[in-house]
PDB file of C-alpha atoms in Angstrom:
ATOM      1  CA  MET A   1       0.137  -0.144   0.307  1.00 77.00           C
ATOM      2  CA  LEU A   2       1.208   4.183  -0.699  1.00 87.00           C
ATOM      3  CA  SER A   3       2.582   4.869   2.558  1.00 89.00           C
ATOM      4  CA  PRO A   4       0.310   6.757   4.557  1.00 87.00           C
ATOM      5  CA  GLU A   5       3.198  10.060   4.282  1.00 90.00           C
ATOM      6  CA  ARG A   6       2.368  10.093   0.361  1.00 90.00           C
ATOM      7  CA  LEU A   7      -1.295   9.999  -0.260  1.00 92.00           C
ATOM      8  CA  GLN A   8      -1.056  13.103   2.485  1.00 89.00           C
ATOM      9  CA  VAL A   9       1.471  14.336   0.187  1.00 90.00           C
ATOM     10  CA  LEU A  10      -0.925  14.273  -2.649  1.00 96.00           C
ATOM     11  CA  ASP A  11      -4.364  14.477  -1.172  1.00 96.00           C
ATOM     12  CA  PRO A  12      -4.485  18.091  -1.428  1.00 96.00           C
ATOM     13  CA  LEU A  13      -3.260  17.620  -5.293  1.00 97.00           C
ATOM     14  CA  ILE A  14      -7.252  15.513  -5.575  1.00 98.00           C
ATOM     15  CA  LEU A  15      -9.065  18.035  -3.651  1.00 98.00           C
ATOM     16  CA  ASP A  16      -7.621  20.871  -6.347  1.00 98.00           C
ATOM     17  CA  LEU A  17      -8.232  19.004  -8.823  1.00 98.00           C
ATOM     18  CA  ASN A  18     -12.123  18.901  -8.023  1.00 98.00           C
ATOM     19  CA  ARG A  19     -11.972  22.485  -8.113  1.00 98.00           C
ATOM     20  CA  VAL A  20     -10.439  23.098 -11.275  1.00 98.00           C
ATOM     21  CA  SER A  21     -13.203  20.639 -12.758  1.00 98.00           C
ATOM     22  CA  ALA A  22     -15.479  22.266 -11.417  1.00 98.00           C
ATOM     23  CA  ASP A  23     -14.891  25.661 -12.088  1.00 98.00           C
ATOM     24  CA  VAL A  24     -14.966  24.535 -15.824  1.00 97.00           C
ATOM     25  CA  ILE A  25     -18.460  22.251 -15.068  1.00 98.00           C
ATOM     26  CA  LEU A  26     -20.778  24.442 -13.313  1.00 98.00           C
ATOM     27  CA  PRO A  27     -21.150  27.477 -15.454  1.00 96.00           C
ATOM     28  CA  LEU A  28     -23.166  24.816 -18.145  1.00 96.00           C
ATOM     29  CA  PHE A  29     -24.767  23.020 -15.432  1.00 97.00           C
ATOM     30  CA  ARG A  30     -28.570  23.887 -16.029  1.00 96.00           C
ATOM     31  CA  ALA A  31     -27.198  26.196 -18.743  1.00 92.00           C
ATOM     32  CA  GLU A  32     -26.263  25.987 -22.492  1.00 87.00           C
ATOM     33  CA  HIS A  33     -23.963  22.915 -22.370  1.00 85.00           C
ATOM     34  CA  GLY A  34     -23.075  22.355 -25.556  1.00 82.00           C
ATOM     35  CA  LEU A  35     -24.777  18.865 -25.910  1.00 81.00           C
ATOM     36  CA  GLU A  36     -23.715  16.316 -29.254  1.00 83.00           C
ATOM     37  CA  ASP A  37     -24.785  12.364 -29.151  1.00 77.00           C
ATOM     38  CA  LYS A  38     -21.298  10.703 -29.402  1.00 74.00           C
ATOM     39  CA  GLY A  39     -23.536   7.043 -29.747  1.00 70.00           C
ATOM     40  CA  GLY A  40     -24.634   7.031 -32.889  1.00 65.00           C
ATOM     41  CA  ASP A  41     -25.954   3.982 -33.837  1.00 65.00           C
ATOM     42  CA  ALA A  42     -25.453   2.278 -30.914  1.00 64.00           C
ATOM     43  CA  GLY A  43     -27.964   4.630 -29.169  1.00 71.00           C
ATOM     44  CA  PHE A  44     -27.783   8.211 -27.390  1.00 74.00           C
ATOM     45  CA  ASP A  45     -24.614   8.929 -25.887  1.00 79.00           C
ATOM     46  CA  PRO A  46     -24.420  12.440 -25.284  1.00 83.00           C
ATOM     47  CA  VAL A  47     -21.437  13.997 -24.219  1.00 88.00           C
ATOM     48  CA  THR A  48     -21.482  17.893 -23.441  1.00 92.00           C
ATOM     49  CA  MET A  49     -18.794  20.774 -23.005  1.00 93.00           C
ATOM     50  CA  ALA A  50     -18.481  20.486 -19.243  1.00 94.00           C
ATOM     51  CA  ASP A  51     -17.429  16.864 -19.673  1.00 94.00           C
ATOM     52  CA  ARG A  52     -14.377  17.774 -22.310  1.00 95.00           C
ATOM     53  CA  GLY A  53     -13.787  21.174 -20.772  1.00 96.00           C
ATOM     54  CA  ALA A  54     -13.241  19.498 -17.617  1.00 97.00           C
ATOM     55  CA  GLU A  55     -11.560  16.508 -18.288  1.00 97.00           C
ATOM     56  CA  ALA A  56      -9.089  18.486 -20.388  1.00 97.00           C
ATOM     57  CA  ALA A  57      -8.809  21.968 -17.742  1.00 98.00           C
ATOM     58  CA  ILE A  58      -7.531  18.789 -15.078  1.00 98.00           C
ATOM     59  CA  ARG A  59      -5.150  16.656 -17.283  1.00 98.00           C
ATOM     60  CA  GLN A  60      -3.815  20.593 -18.031  1.00 98.00           C
ATOM     61  CA  ARG A  61      -3.018  21.426 -13.808  1.00 98.00           C
ATOM     62  CA  LEU A  62      -2.360  17.135 -14.045  1.00 98.00           C
ATOM     63  CA  ALA A  63       0.742  18.379 -16.238  1.00 97.00           C
ATOM     64  CA  GLU A  64       2.267  21.597 -15.059  1.00 97.00           C
ATOM     65  CA  VAL A  65       2.331  19.129 -11.046  1.00 97.00           C
ATOM     66  CA  PHE A  66       3.143  15.709 -12.165  1.00 97.00           C
ATOM     67  CA  PRO A  67       3.890  15.400 -16.107  1.00 97.00           C
ATOM     68  CA  GLU A  68       5.205  12.132 -15.558  1.00 97.00           C
ATOM     69  CA  HIS A  69       2.052  10.571 -14.331  1.00 98.00           C
ATOM     70  CA  GLY A  70      -0.443   8.823 -16.551  1.00 98.00           C
ATOM     71  CA  VAL A  71      -3.648   9.532 -17.384  1.00 98.00           C
ATOM     72  CA  ILE A  72      -7.373   7.402 -18.384  1.00 98.00           C
ATOM     73  CA  GLY A  73      -9.816   9.396 -19.356  1.00 97.00           C
ATOM     74  CA  GLU A  74     -13.470   8.837 -20.553  1.00 94.00           C
ATOM     75  CA  GLU A  75     -13.120  11.540 -22.720  1.00 94.00           C
ATOM     76  CA  TYR A  76      -9.513  11.948 -24.322  1.00 96.00           C
ATOM     77  CA  GLY A  77      -7.897   8.003 -23.827  1.00 95.00           C
ATOM     78  CA  GLU A  78      -4.936   6.582 -21.988  1.00 97.00           C
ATOM     79  CA  ASP A  79      -2.016   8.750 -21.909  1.00 97.00           C
ATOM     80  CA  ARG A  80       1.088   6.764 -20.800  1.00 97.00           C
ATOM     81  CA  PRO A  81      -1.642   4.220 -18.548  1.00 97.00           C
ATOM     82  CA  GLU A  82       1.447   2.149 -16.962  1.00 96.00           C
ATOM     83  CA  GLN A  83       3.552   4.234 -15.404  1.00 98.00           C
ATOM     84  CA  GLU A  84       3.787   4.186 -11.915  1.00 97.00           C
ATOM     85  CA  PHE A  85       1.061   6.180 -10.915  1.00 98.00           C
ATOM     86  CA  VAL A  86      -2.098   7.163 -13.247  1.00 98.00           C
ATOM     87  CA  TRP A  87      -4.760   9.394 -12.903  1.00 98.00           C
ATOM     88  CA  VAL A  88      -8.484   8.183 -13.813  1.00 98.00           C
ATOM     89  CA  LEU A  89     -10.488  10.123 -14.646  1.00 98.00           C
ATOM     90  CA  ASP A  90     -14.338  10.883 -15.429  1.00 97.00           C
ATOM     91  CA  PRO A  91     -15.808  14.695 -15.534  1.00 96.00           C
ATOM     92  CA  VAL A  92     -19.088  14.352 -15.437  1.00 97.00           C
ATOM     93  CA  ASP A  93     -20.060  11.139 -14.710  1.00 96.00           C
ATOM     94  CA  GLY A  94     -24.017  10.920 -14.880  1.00 95.00           C
ATOM     95  CA  THR A  95     -23.961  13.120 -18.134  1.00 94.00           C
ATOM     96  CA  ARG A  96     -27.916  12.211 -18.305  1.00 93.00           C
ATOM     97  CA  ALA A  97     -28.483  13.641 -15.334  1.00 96.00           C
ATOM     98  CA  PHE A  98     -26.716  17.049 -15.813  1.00 96.00           C
ATOM     99  CA  ILE A  99     -28.185  17.652 -19.300  1.00 94.00           C
ATOM    100  CA  ALA A 100     -32.097  16.825 -16.849  1.00 95.00           C
ATOM    101  CA  GLY A 101     -30.484  19.383 -14.651  1.00 97.00           C
ATOM    102  CA  LEU A 102     -30.154  16.826 -11.840  1.00 97.00           C
ATOM    103  CA  PRO A 103     -28.405  17.186  -9.865  1.00 97.00           C
ATOM    104  CA  VAL A 104     -27.102  13.679  -9.020  1.00 97.00           C
ATOM    105  CA  TRP A 105     -23.796  13.830 -11.515  1.00 98.00           C
ATOM    106  CA  THR A 106     -21.043  13.576 -10.245  1.00 98.00           C
ATOM    107  CA  THR A 107     -17.262  14.195 -10.696  1.00 98.00           C
ATOM    108  CA  LEU A 108     -15.021  10.845 -10.434  1.00 98.00           C
ATOM    109  CA  ILE A 109     -11.119  10.973  -9.697  1.00 98.00           C
ATOM    110  CA  SER A 110      -9.231   8.101  -8.730  1.00 98.00           C
ATOM    111  CA  LEU A 111      -5.491   6.964  -8.335  1.00 98.00           C
ATOM    112  CA  ARG A 112      -3.828   4.097  -9.131  1.00 98.00           C
ATOM    113  CA  TRP A 113       0.135   2.833  -7.872  1.00 97.00           C
ATOM    114  CA  LEU A 114       1.421   0.291  -9.613  1.00 96.00           C
ATOM    115  CA  GLY A 115      -1.839  -1.016 -11.201  1.00 96.00           C
ATOM    116  CA  GLU A 116      -4.099  -0.437  -7.803  1.00 96.00           C
ATOM    117  CA  PRO A 117      -6.928   2.321  -6.312  1.00 97.00           C
ATOM    118  CA  VAL A 118      -5.463   4.062  -3.344  1.00 97.00           C
ATOM    119  CA  LEU A 119      -6.980   7.796  -3.483  1.00 98.00           C
ATOM    120  CA  SER A 120      -9.784   8.521  -4.960  1.00 98.00           C
ATOM    121  CA  THR A 121     -12.654  11.622  -5.129  1.00 98.00           C
ATOM    122  CA  ILE A 122     -16.492  12.010  -5.882  1.00 98.00           C
ATOM    123  CA  GLY A 123     -17.319  14.796  -5.928  1.00 98.00           C
ATOM    124  CA  GLN A 124     -20.285  17.397  -6.368  1.00 98.00           C
ATOM    125  CA  PRO A 125     -20.030  20.915  -6.934  1.00 98.00           C
ATOM    126  CA  TYR A 126     -23.344  21.857  -7.129  1.00 98.00           C
ATOM    127  CA  LEU A 127     -24.168  20.950  -3.523  1.00 98.00           C
ATOM    128  CA  GLY A 128     -20.360  21.446  -2.252  1.00 98.00           C
ATOM    129  CA  GLU A 129     -19.197  18.272  -1.563  1.00 98.00           C
ATOM    130  CA  VAL A 130     -16.018  15.766  -2.371  1.00 98.00           C
ATOM    131  CA  PHE A 131     -16.550  12.890  -0.708  1.00 98.00           C
ATOM    132  CA  VAL A 132     -12.392  11.848   0.087  1.00 98.00           C
ATOM    133  CA  GLY A 133     -11.152   8.292   0.149  1.00 98.00           C
ATOM    134  CA  SER A 134      -8.265   5.850   0.192  1.00 96.00           C
ATOM    135  CA  PRO A 135      -7.319   3.046   2.408  1.00 92.00           C
ATOM    136  CA  THR A 136      -6.731   5.089   5.721  1.00 93.00           C
ATOM    137  CA  GLY A 137      -9.655   6.622   6.032  1.00 97.00           C
ATOM    138  CA  SER A 138     -12.672   7.844   4.193  1.00 98.00           C
ATOM    139  CA  ARG A 139     -14.542  11.886   4.233  1.00 98.00           C
ATOM    140  CA  LEU A 140     -16.845  13.886   2.960  1.00 98.00           C
ATOM    141  CA  VAL A 141     -15.347  17.778   2.688  1.00 98.00           C
ATOM    142  CA  ARG A 142     -17.966  20.789   2.999  1.00 97.00           C
ATOM    143  CA  GLY A 143     -18.066  24.292   3.065  1.00 92.00           C
ATOM    144  CA  GLY A 144     -14.672  24.008   4.882  1.00 89.00           C
ATOM    145  CA  GLU A 145     -15.543  21.207   7.109  1.00 96.00           C
ATOM    146  CA  SER A 146     -14.326  17.538   7.233  1.00 97.00           C
ATOM    147  CA  ARG A 147     -16.413  15.400   8.497  1.00 98.00           C
ATOM    148  CA  PRO A 148     -15.053  10.752   8.818  1.00 98.00           C
ATOM    149  CA  LEU A 149     -17.374   9.086   6.448  1.00 98.00           C
ATOM    150  CA  ARG A 150     -18.436   5.367   7.537  1.00 98.00           C
ATOM    151  CA  VAL A 151     -20.552   2.681   6.094  1.00 98.00           C
ATOM    152  CA  ARG A 152     -23.713   1.255   8.657  1.00 98.00           C
ATOM    153  CA  SER A 153     -24.433  -2.121   9.310  1.00 98.00           C
ATOM    154  CA  CYS A 154     -26.964  -4.181   7.356  1.00 97.00           C
ATOM    155  CA  PHE A 155     -27.682  -7.911   7.816  1.00 93.00           C
ATOM    156  CA  GLY A 156     -29.371  -9.120   4.816  1.00 95.00           C
ATOM    157  CA  LEU A 157     -31.721  -8.075   2.097  1.00 98.00           C
ATOM    158  CA  SER A 158     -34.907  -7.371   3.622  1.00 98.00           C
ATOM    159  CA  GLU A 159     -33.562  -4.190   5.550  1.00 97.00           C
ATOM    160  CA  ALA A 160     -31.204  -2.701   2.511  1.00 98.00           C
ATOM    161  CA  THR A 161     -31.253   0.037   0.630  1.00 98.00           C
ATOM    162  CA  ILE A 162     -30.263  -0.523  -2.439  1.00 98.00           C
ATOM    163  CA  ALA A 163     -29.650   1.676  -6.057  1.00 98.00           C
ATOM    164  CA  SER A 164     -28.439   0.519  -9.919  1.00 98.00           C
ATOM    165  CA  THR A 165     -28.205   3.252 -12.299  1.00 97.00           C
ATOM    166  CA  ASP A 166     -30.853   2.466 -15.354  1.00 96.00           C
ATOM    167  CA  PRO A 167     -31.392  -1.209 -15.441  1.00 96.00           C
ATOM    168  CA  ALA A 168     -33.273  -1.366 -18.656  1.00 94.00           C
ATOM    169  CA  ALA A 169     -31.021   0.917 -20.755  1.00 92.00           C
ATOM    170  CA  TYR A 170     -27.309  -0.633 -18.903  1.00 95.00           C
ATOM    171  CA  PHE A 171     -28.024  -4.241 -17.634  1.00 97.00           C
ATOM    172  CA  GLU A 172     -28.152  -7.330 -20.882  1.00 97.00           C
ATOM    173  CA  THR A 173     -30.591 -10.006 -20.157  1.00 97.00           C
ATOM    174  CA  ASP A 174     -29.109 -12.234 -18.014  1.00 98.00           C
ATOM    175  CA  GLU A 175     -28.151  -9.197 -16.249  1.00 98.00           C
ATOM    176  CA  ARG A 176     -31.927  -7.848 -15.845  1.00 98.00           C
ATOM    177  CA  ALA A 177     -33.111 -11.583 -14.762  1.00 98.00           C
ATOM    178  CA  ALA A 178     -29.974 -11.179 -11.769  1.00 98.00           C
ATOM    179  CA  TRP A 179     -30.495  -7.651 -11.075  1.00 98.00           C
ATOM    180  CA  GLU A 180     -34.630  -8.423 -10.353  1.00 98.00           C
ATOM    181  CA  LYS A 181     -33.983 -11.236  -8.145  1.00 98.00           C
ATOM    182  CA  VAL A 182     -31.815  -8.887  -5.580  1.00 98.00           C
ATOM    183  CA  ARG A 183     -33.761  -6.226  -6.223  1.00 98.00           C
ATOM    184  CA  ALA A 184     -37.403  -8.676  -5.491  1.00 98.00           C
ATOM    185  CA  ALA A 185     -35.538  -9.144  -1.899  1.00 98.00           C
ATOM    186  CA  ALA A 186     -34.856  -5.450  -1.044  1.00 98.00           C
ATOM    187  CA  ARG A 187     -36.303  -3.650   1.345  1.00 98.00           C
ATOM    188  CA  LEU A 188     -35.742  -0.211  -0.967  1.00 98.00           C
ATOM    189  CA  THR A 189     -34.626   0.439  -4.300  1.00 98.00           C
ATOM    190  CA  ARG A 190     -33.696   3.819  -5.728  1.00 98.00           C
ATOM    191  CA  LEU A 191     -32.316   4.770  -9.337  1.00 98.00           C
ATOM    192  CA  GLY A 192     -30.993   6.847 -11.743  1.00 96.00           C
ATOM    193  CA  CYS A 193     -28.364   7.720  -9.073  1.00 96.00           C
ATOM    194  CA  ASP A 194     -25.460   7.108 -10.969  1.00 96.00           C
ATOM    195  CA  ALA A 195     -22.008   7.183  -9.203  1.00 98.00           C
ATOM    196  CA  TYR A 196     -23.322  10.018  -6.570  1.00 98.00           C
ATOM    197  CA  ALA A 197     -24.986   6.293  -4.889  1.00 98.00           C
ATOM    198  CA  TYR A 198     -21.684   4.895  -4.566  1.00 98.00           C
ATOM    199  CA  ALA A 199     -21.137   8.301  -1.760  1.00 98.00           C
ATOM    200  CA  MET A 200     -24.163   7.152  -0.097  1.00 98.00           C
ATOM    201  CA  VAL A 201     -23.102   3.539   0.723  1.00 98.00           C
ATOM    202  CA  ALA A 202     -20.041   5.346   2.033  1.00 98.00           C
ATOM    203  CA  ALA A 203     -22.074   7.517   4.239  1.00 98.00           C
ATOM    204  CA  GLY A 204     -24.194   5.065   5.723  1.00 98.00           C
ATOM    205  CA  CYS A 205     -27.373   5.781   3.933  1.00 98.00           C
ATOM    206  CA  ILE A 206     -27.119   3.185   1.098  1.00 98.00           C
ATOM    207  CA  ASP A 207     -25.837  -0.133   1.096  1.00 98.00           C
ATOM    208  CA  LEU A 208     -26.054  -2.237  -1.577  1.00 98.00           C
ATOM    209  CA  VAL A 209     -24.992  -0.990  -5.062  1.00 98.00           C
ATOM    210  CA  VAL A 210     -25.053  -3.023  -8.034  1.00 98.00           C
ATOM    211  CA  GLU A 211     -23.818  -2.144 -11.615  1.00 98.00           C
ATOM    212  CA  SER A 212     -23.591  -3.670 -15.512  1.00 97.00           C
ATOM    213  CA  ARG A 213     -21.091  -4.552 -17.345  1.00 97.00           C
ATOM    214  CA  ALA A 214     -20.977  -1.512 -18.810  1.00 94.00           C
ATOM    215  CA  CYS A 215     -19.272   0.307 -16.709  1.00 97.00           C
ATOM    216  CA  LYS A 216     -15.471   1.095 -17.921  1.00 96.00           C
ATOM    217  CA  CYS A 217     -13.367   1.738 -15.251  1.00 97.00           C
ATOM    218  CA  TRP A 218     -13.542   5.658 -14.928  1.00 97.00           C
ATOM    219  CA  ASP A 219     -17.394   4.983 -13.886  1.00 97.00           C
ATOM    220  CA  ILE A 220     -15.897   2.410 -10.890  1.00 97.00           C
ATOM    221  CA  GLU A 221     -12.262   3.334  -9.309  1.00 98.00           C
ATOM    222  CA  ALA A 222     -13.079   6.244  -7.734  1.00 98.00           C
ATOM    223  CA  ALA A 223     -15.399   3.840  -5.508  1.00 98.00           C
ATOM    224  CA  VAL A 224     -12.324   1.816  -4.352  1.00 98.00           C
ATOM    225  CA  PRO A 225     -10.468   4.132  -1.835  1.00 98.00           C
ATOM    226  CA  LEU A 226     -13.650   5.551  -1.213  1.00 98.00           C
ATOM    227  CA  LEU A 227     -14.964   2.775   0.546  1.00 98.00           C
ATOM    228  CA  ALA A 228     -12.049   1.457   1.299  1.00 98.00           C
ATOM    229  CA  GLY A 229     -11.623   4.290   3.673  1.00 98.00           C
ATOM    230  CA  ALA A 230     -15.560   4.052   4.763  1.00 98.00           C
ATOM    231  CA  GLY A 231     -15.516  -0.061   5.639  1.00 98.00           C
ATOM    232  CA  GLY A 232     -17.110  -0.698   2.638  1.00 98.00           C
ATOM    233  CA  VAL A 233     -16.085  -3.019   0.119  1.00 97.00           C
ATOM    234  CA  VAL A 234     -16.291  -3.389  -3.785  1.00 98.00           C
ATOM    235  CA  THR A 235     -15.931  -6.462  -6.106  1.00 98.00           C
ATOM    236  CA  ASP A 236     -17.222  -7.551  -9.047  1.00 98.00           C
ATOM    237  CA  TRP A 237     -20.354 -10.287  -9.513  1.00 98.00           C
ATOM    238  CA  ASN A 238     -18.240 -12.920  -8.556  1.00 97.00           C
ATOM    239  CA  GLY A 239     -17.258 -11.678  -5.307  1.00 97.00           C
ATOM    240  CA  GLN A 240     -13.734 -11.016  -6.563  1.00 97.00           C
ATOM    241  CA  PRO A 241     -11.763  -7.546  -7.072  1.00 96.00           C
ATOM    242  CA  ILE A 242     -12.128  -5.057  -9.729  1.00 94.00           C
ATOM    243  CA  GLY A 243     -10.346  -5.311 -12.557  1.00 88.00           C
ATOM    244  CA  ARG A 244      -8.010  -2.206 -14.492  1.00 89.00           C
ATOM    245  CA  LYS A 245     -10.768  -2.568 -17.398  1.00 91.00           C
ATOM    246  CA  GLY A 246     -14.243  -2.286 -16.093  1.00 94.00           C
ATOM    247  CA  GLY A 247     -16.962  -3.964 -15.833  1.00 97.00           C
ATOM    248  CA  GLN A 248     -19.805  -6.092 -13.152  1.00 98.00           C
ATOM    249  CA  ILE A 249     -19.353  -3.611 -10.283  1.00 98.00           C
ATOM    250  CA  ALA A 250     -21.318  -4.107  -6.409  1.00 98.00           C
ATOM    251  CA  ILE A 251     -20.525  -1.854  -3.617  1.00 98.00           C
ATOM    252  CA  ALA A 252     -21.551  -2.777  -0.452  1.00 98.00           C
ATOM    253  CA  GLY A 253     -21.720  -1.352   3.118  1.00 98.00           C
ATOM    254  CA  ASP A 254     -21.899  -4.737   5.122  1.00 98.00           C
ATOM    255  CA  ARG A 255     -19.955  -7.396   3.680  1.00 97.00           C
ATOM    256  CA  SER A 256     -22.910  -9.916   5.197  1.00 97.00           C
ATOM    257  CA  CYS A 257     -25.284  -8.065   2.478  1.00 97.00           C
ATOM    258  CA  LEU A 258     -22.707  -8.607  -0.306  1.00 98.00           C
ATOM    259  CA  GLU A 259     -22.677 -12.748   0.352  1.00 98.00           C
ATOM    260  CA  GLU A 260     -26.379 -12.476   0.617  1.00 98.00           C
ATOM    261  CA  ALA A 261     -26.680 -11.250  -3.055  1.00 98.00           C
ATOM    262  CA  LEU A 262     -23.430 -12.714  -4.826  1.00 98.00           C
ATOM    263  CA  PRO A 263     -25.778 -16.035  -5.275  1.00 98.00           C
ATOM    264  CA  LEU A 264     -28.405 -13.940  -6.629  1.00 98.00           C
ATOM    265  CA  LEU A 265     -25.966 -12.704  -8.712  1.00 98.00           C
ATOM    266  CA  GLU A 266     -23.517 -15.836 -10.136  1.00 97.00           C
ATOM    267  CA  PRO A 267     -25.777 -16.842 -12.972  1.00 97.00           C
ATOM    268  CA  ALA A 268     -24.644 -13.615 -14.836  1.00 98.00           C
ATOM    269  CA  ALA A 269     -21.501 -12.852 -13.975  1.00 98.00           C
ATOM    270  CA  ASP A 270     -18.665 -12.451 -15.972  1.00 96.00           C
TER     271      ASP A 270
END
């Protein structure tokens, strides 16, 4: 694991990257944002000036302070992805929420060290929130103040609040059947929160998030350090650590809840 001393040096930088990104995004939220559809025949896949401008701004800032670091981003691809330190970026996760004016989109920034995510933030600048995490601990930074984050206990799906972004849009047929079994066993289900739901698991408000094989690394890696520091767990649908390319993901506050969900997801697990 990267030493706490080195993480402490990087912590102010990742908060600064959130500020740099927010400076680009916020003037475009609930305003003219230059919507484009990059999906073509594959279906609607929106991108805005906020997505592209924020990622460009983050990359520029990183080039100023750590030009030797690699970067992987949704909008501008890979730059030296095998470096010791690699930043993984999704400047506007939840672009559909963004263009609908809903404040559940987030900025996802994570840092890999030797291929493993070790530091991350999930930022929601319209609400003034940055959820910061590493294996040494997680916290919410808001209004100049900071408070620790901790998952809550949940001993089974019958007690659980669960979430997923959009099963009808993103789950393939086998995944949807598995998801419906989990949903039927859960107490409460919420949809459409994208990665903001990950932060709510770390904050002790949601118990389980399940997402599909359509997820890319920039969609999910920010969850790993954040949940580790808050006492939660992030796995694939087989209960294994997630890989570097993304894929199916289960994010849980309490391992007991995850262990009940995994057998229901297993028939569709990759």
